[in-house]
C-alpha atoms as one frame of an Amber mdcrd trajectory, in Angstrom:
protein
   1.476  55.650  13.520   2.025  53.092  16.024  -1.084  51.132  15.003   0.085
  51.312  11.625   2.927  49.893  12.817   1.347  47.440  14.484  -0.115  46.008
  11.740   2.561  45.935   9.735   4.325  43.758  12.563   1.199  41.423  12.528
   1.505  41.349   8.678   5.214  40.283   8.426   4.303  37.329  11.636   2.219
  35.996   9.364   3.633  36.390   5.999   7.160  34.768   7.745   4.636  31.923
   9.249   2.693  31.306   5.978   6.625  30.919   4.328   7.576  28.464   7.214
   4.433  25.943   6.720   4.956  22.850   5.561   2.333  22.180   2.997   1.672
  18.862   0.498  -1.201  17.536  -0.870  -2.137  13.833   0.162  -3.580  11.463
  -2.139  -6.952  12.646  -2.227  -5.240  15.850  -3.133  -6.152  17.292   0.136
  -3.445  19.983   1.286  -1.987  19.132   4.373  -0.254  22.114   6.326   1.680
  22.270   9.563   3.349  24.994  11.018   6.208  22.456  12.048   7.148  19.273
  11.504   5.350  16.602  13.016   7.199  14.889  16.421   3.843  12.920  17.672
   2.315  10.808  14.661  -0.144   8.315  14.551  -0.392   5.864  11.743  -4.077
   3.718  11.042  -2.869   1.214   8.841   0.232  -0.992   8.298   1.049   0.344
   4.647   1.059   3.380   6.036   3.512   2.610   9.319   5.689   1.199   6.976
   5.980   4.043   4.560   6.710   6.302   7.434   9.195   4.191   8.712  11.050
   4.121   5.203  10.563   7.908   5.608  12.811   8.294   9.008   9.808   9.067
  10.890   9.914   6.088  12.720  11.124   7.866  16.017   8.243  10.155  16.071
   5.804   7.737  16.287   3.677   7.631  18.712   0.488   4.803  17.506  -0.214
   2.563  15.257  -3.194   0.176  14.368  -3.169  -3.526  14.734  -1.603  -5.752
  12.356   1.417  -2.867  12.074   4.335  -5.373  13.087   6.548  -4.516  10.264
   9.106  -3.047  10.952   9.346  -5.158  14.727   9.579  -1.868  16.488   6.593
  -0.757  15.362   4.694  -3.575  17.897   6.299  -1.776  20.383   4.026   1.713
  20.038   0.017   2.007  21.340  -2.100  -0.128  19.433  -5.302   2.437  18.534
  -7.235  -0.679  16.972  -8.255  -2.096  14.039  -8.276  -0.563  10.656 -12.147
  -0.277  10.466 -12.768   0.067  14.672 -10.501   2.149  15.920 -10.135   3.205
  18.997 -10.646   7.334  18.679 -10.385   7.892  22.409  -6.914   6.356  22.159
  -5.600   8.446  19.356  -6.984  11.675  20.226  -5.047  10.705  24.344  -1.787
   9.999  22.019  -1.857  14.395  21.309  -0.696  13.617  17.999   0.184  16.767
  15.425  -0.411  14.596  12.766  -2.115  11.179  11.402  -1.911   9.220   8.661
  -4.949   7.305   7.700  -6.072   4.912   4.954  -8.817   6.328   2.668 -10.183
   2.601   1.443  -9.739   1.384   4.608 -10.434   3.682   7.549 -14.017   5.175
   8.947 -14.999   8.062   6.938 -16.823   9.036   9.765 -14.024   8.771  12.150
 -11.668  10.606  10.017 -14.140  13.224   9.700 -13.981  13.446  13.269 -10.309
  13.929  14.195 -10.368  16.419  11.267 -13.447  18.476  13.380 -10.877  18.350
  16.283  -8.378  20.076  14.559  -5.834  17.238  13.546  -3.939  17.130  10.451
  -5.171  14.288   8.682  -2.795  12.739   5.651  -5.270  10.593   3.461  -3.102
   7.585   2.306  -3.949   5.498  -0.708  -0.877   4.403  -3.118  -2.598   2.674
  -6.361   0.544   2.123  -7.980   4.541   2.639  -7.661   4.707   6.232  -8.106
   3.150   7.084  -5.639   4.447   4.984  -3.199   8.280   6.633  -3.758   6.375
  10.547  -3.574   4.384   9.350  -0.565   7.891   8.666   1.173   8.679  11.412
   0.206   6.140  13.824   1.200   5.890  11.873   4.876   9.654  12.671   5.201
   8.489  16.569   4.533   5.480  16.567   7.054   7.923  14.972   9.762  10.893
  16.908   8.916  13.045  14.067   7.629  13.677  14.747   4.638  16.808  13.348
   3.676  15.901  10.096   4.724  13.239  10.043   2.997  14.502  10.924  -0.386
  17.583   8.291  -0.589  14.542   5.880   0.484  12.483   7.152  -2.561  15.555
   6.984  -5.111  16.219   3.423  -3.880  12.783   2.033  -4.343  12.775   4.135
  -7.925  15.886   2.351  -8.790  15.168  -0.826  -7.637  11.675  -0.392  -9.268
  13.603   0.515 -12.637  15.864  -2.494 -12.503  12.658  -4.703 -12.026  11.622
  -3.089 -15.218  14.123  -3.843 -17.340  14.291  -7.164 -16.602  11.296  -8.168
 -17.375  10.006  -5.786 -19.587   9.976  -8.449 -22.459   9.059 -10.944 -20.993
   6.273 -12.958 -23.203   2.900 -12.729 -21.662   1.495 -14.683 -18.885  -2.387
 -15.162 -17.966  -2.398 -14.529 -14.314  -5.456 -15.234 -11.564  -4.960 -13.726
  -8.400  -7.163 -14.777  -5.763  -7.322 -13.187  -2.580 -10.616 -14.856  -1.240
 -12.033 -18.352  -1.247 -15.576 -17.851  -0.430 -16.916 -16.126  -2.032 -14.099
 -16.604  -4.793 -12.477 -12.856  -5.248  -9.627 -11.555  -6.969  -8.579  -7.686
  -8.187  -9.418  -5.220 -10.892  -6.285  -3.422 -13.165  -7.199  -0.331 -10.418
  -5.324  -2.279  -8.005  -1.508  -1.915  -6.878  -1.276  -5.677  -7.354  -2.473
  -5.280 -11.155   0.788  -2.840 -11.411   2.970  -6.033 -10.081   1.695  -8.387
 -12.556   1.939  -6.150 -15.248   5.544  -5.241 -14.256   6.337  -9.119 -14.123
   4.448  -9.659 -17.966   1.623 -11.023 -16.265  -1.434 -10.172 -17.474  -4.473
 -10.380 -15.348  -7.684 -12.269 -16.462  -9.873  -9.852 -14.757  -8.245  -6.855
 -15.093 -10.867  -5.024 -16.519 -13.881  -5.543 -14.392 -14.968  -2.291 -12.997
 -14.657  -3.364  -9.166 -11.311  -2.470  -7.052 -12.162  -6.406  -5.275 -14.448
  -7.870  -7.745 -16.464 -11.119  -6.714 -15.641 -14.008  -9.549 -17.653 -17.336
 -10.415 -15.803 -21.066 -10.619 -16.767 -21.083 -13.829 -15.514 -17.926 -15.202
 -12.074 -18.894 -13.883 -12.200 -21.972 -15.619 -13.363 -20.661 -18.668 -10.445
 -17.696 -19.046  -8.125 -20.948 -17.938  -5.301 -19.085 -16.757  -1.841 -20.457
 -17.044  -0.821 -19.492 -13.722  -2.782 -18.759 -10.007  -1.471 -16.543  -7.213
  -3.077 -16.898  -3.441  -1.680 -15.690  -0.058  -4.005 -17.656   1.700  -1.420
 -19.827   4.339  -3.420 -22.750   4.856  -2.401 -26.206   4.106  -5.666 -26.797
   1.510  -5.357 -23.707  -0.157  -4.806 -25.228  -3.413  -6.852 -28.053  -3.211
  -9.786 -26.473  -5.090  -7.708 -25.977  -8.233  -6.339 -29.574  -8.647  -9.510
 -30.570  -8.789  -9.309 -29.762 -12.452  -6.140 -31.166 -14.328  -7.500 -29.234
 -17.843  -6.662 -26.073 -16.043  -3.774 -24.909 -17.332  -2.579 -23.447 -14.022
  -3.013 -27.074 -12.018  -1.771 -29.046 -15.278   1.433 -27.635 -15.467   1.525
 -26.938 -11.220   1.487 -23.330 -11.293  -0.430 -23.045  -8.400   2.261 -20.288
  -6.355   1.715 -18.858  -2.606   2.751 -15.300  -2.126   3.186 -13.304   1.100
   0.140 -11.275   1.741   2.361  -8.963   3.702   4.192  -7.801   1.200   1.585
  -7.733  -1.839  -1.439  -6.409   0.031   0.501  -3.461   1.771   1.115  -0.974
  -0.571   4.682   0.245   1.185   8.192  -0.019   0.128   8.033  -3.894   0.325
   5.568  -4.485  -2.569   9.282  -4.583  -4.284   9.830  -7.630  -2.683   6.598
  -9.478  -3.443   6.954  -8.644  -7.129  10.813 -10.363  -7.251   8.735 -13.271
  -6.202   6.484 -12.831  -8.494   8.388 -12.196 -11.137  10.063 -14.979 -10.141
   7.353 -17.517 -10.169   6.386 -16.458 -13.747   9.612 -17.228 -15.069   8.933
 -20.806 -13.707   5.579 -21.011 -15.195   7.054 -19.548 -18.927   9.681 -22.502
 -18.364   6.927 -25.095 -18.156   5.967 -24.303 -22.321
């Protein structure tokens, strides 16, 4: 009797436990379970400090890798290093119950490895807006802030919505974004910058090459002659290449437009604010017919 009992008591422990995980699935569709929220995080990539931040889990972070400086208080936590060297020693000293990596960005190897250790692992990788508002979301679960997290979500959904509207009829625009001299490179319709353009009526000349970060020639640039170029290179000659050729459309009628890598590159909360200016800068271009 008493070691039926005993069982029993074991049985319930468990059942109770297995109702009080947290459990989602990341965005390799990997289930991610705690038995608590999370209170020691570490992120290894911008996007993703910034989506936890819009999440309210901003005060349980604990690391971050380099280039994480938005928002400012996040240069204030352990750097753990760069997106493709980090620093493992570092995280695993951090303790953390829970880390957030990039899956295009970060070592499989080294992901493999904190996973062997016994650390929750969230694999993050938003291709387009939807799941940027449900990865807010589903940070705010794993670190126990929900309600943060979900007005953040319903903001960037509306906000995303508005965007939308306005320029959902928008006539076309052919759009080349570059986001590499040399070699010249640009980005496939795969890409959460592809979702941008589209939302802006852009459409993108190489859209439908099968790389995520394709490599492009001169020439095939010229030849799809788009009417407008994007770059978030900062330097001072960053256009000079273009103007080099007045019969492309894009130089001809000066829509040759600088964007802030920050925001377009990241795939967080702010991508909103890179496609207002691009949205923007397509309106100028339409203007120039």
């Amino acid at each position: 009797m008493l070691l039926r009992a005993g069982l029993a008591c074991c049985a319930a422990l468990l059942l109770s436990q297995a109702r009080a995980a947290i459990s989602v699935l990341d965005d390799e569709n990997h289930s991610v379970i705690l038995v608590r929220p999370a209170h020691r995080i570490v992120s290894l990539a911008p996007h993703a400090t910034e989506l936890l931040y819009a999440a309210g889990a901003g005060p349980y972070m604990v690391g971050v890798s380099e280039y994480s400086d938005f928002p400012p208080q996040a240069q204030k936590l352990t750097s753990v290093g760069g997106v493709s060297s980090l620093d493992l020693e570092r995280v695993i000293a951090l303790k953390p119950e829970l880390v957030i990596a990039w899956g295009s960005g970060n070592s499989a190897a080294q992901v493999a490895r904190l996973r062997d250790l016994g650390i929750p692992v969230f694999i993050s990788e938003p291709r387009n807006f939807a799941t940027i508002a449900s990865s807010i979301e589903r940070l705010g679960r794993l670190a126990g802030t929900e309600k943060v997290a979900q007005d953040a979500a319903t903001a960037f959904r509306m906000r995303l919505n508005k965007l939308q509207q306005t320029y959902r009829h928008r006539p076309p625009v052919k759009v080349f974004y570059q986001i590499w001299r040399a070699p010249l490179m640009t980005l496939n319709n795969a890409h959460l910058v592809s979702s941008v353009i589209r939302l802006c009526g852009g459409q993108n000349i190489f859209g439908g090459l099968p790389q995520l970060a394709p490599t492009v020639s001169l020439e095939g640039v010229l030849q799809a002659n788009p009417e407008t170029i994007f770059i978030t290179d900062a330097s001072d000659d960053a256009f000079e290449e273009w103007r080099r050729f007045p019969k492309l459309t894009a130089a001809a009628r000066g829509n040759l437009f600088r964007l802030d890598g920050n925001l377009m590159n990241r795939a967080g909360p702010r991508i909103l604010d890179g496609a207002e200016a691009l949205c923007k800068d397509l309106d100028v271009a339409r203007s120039k017919r």
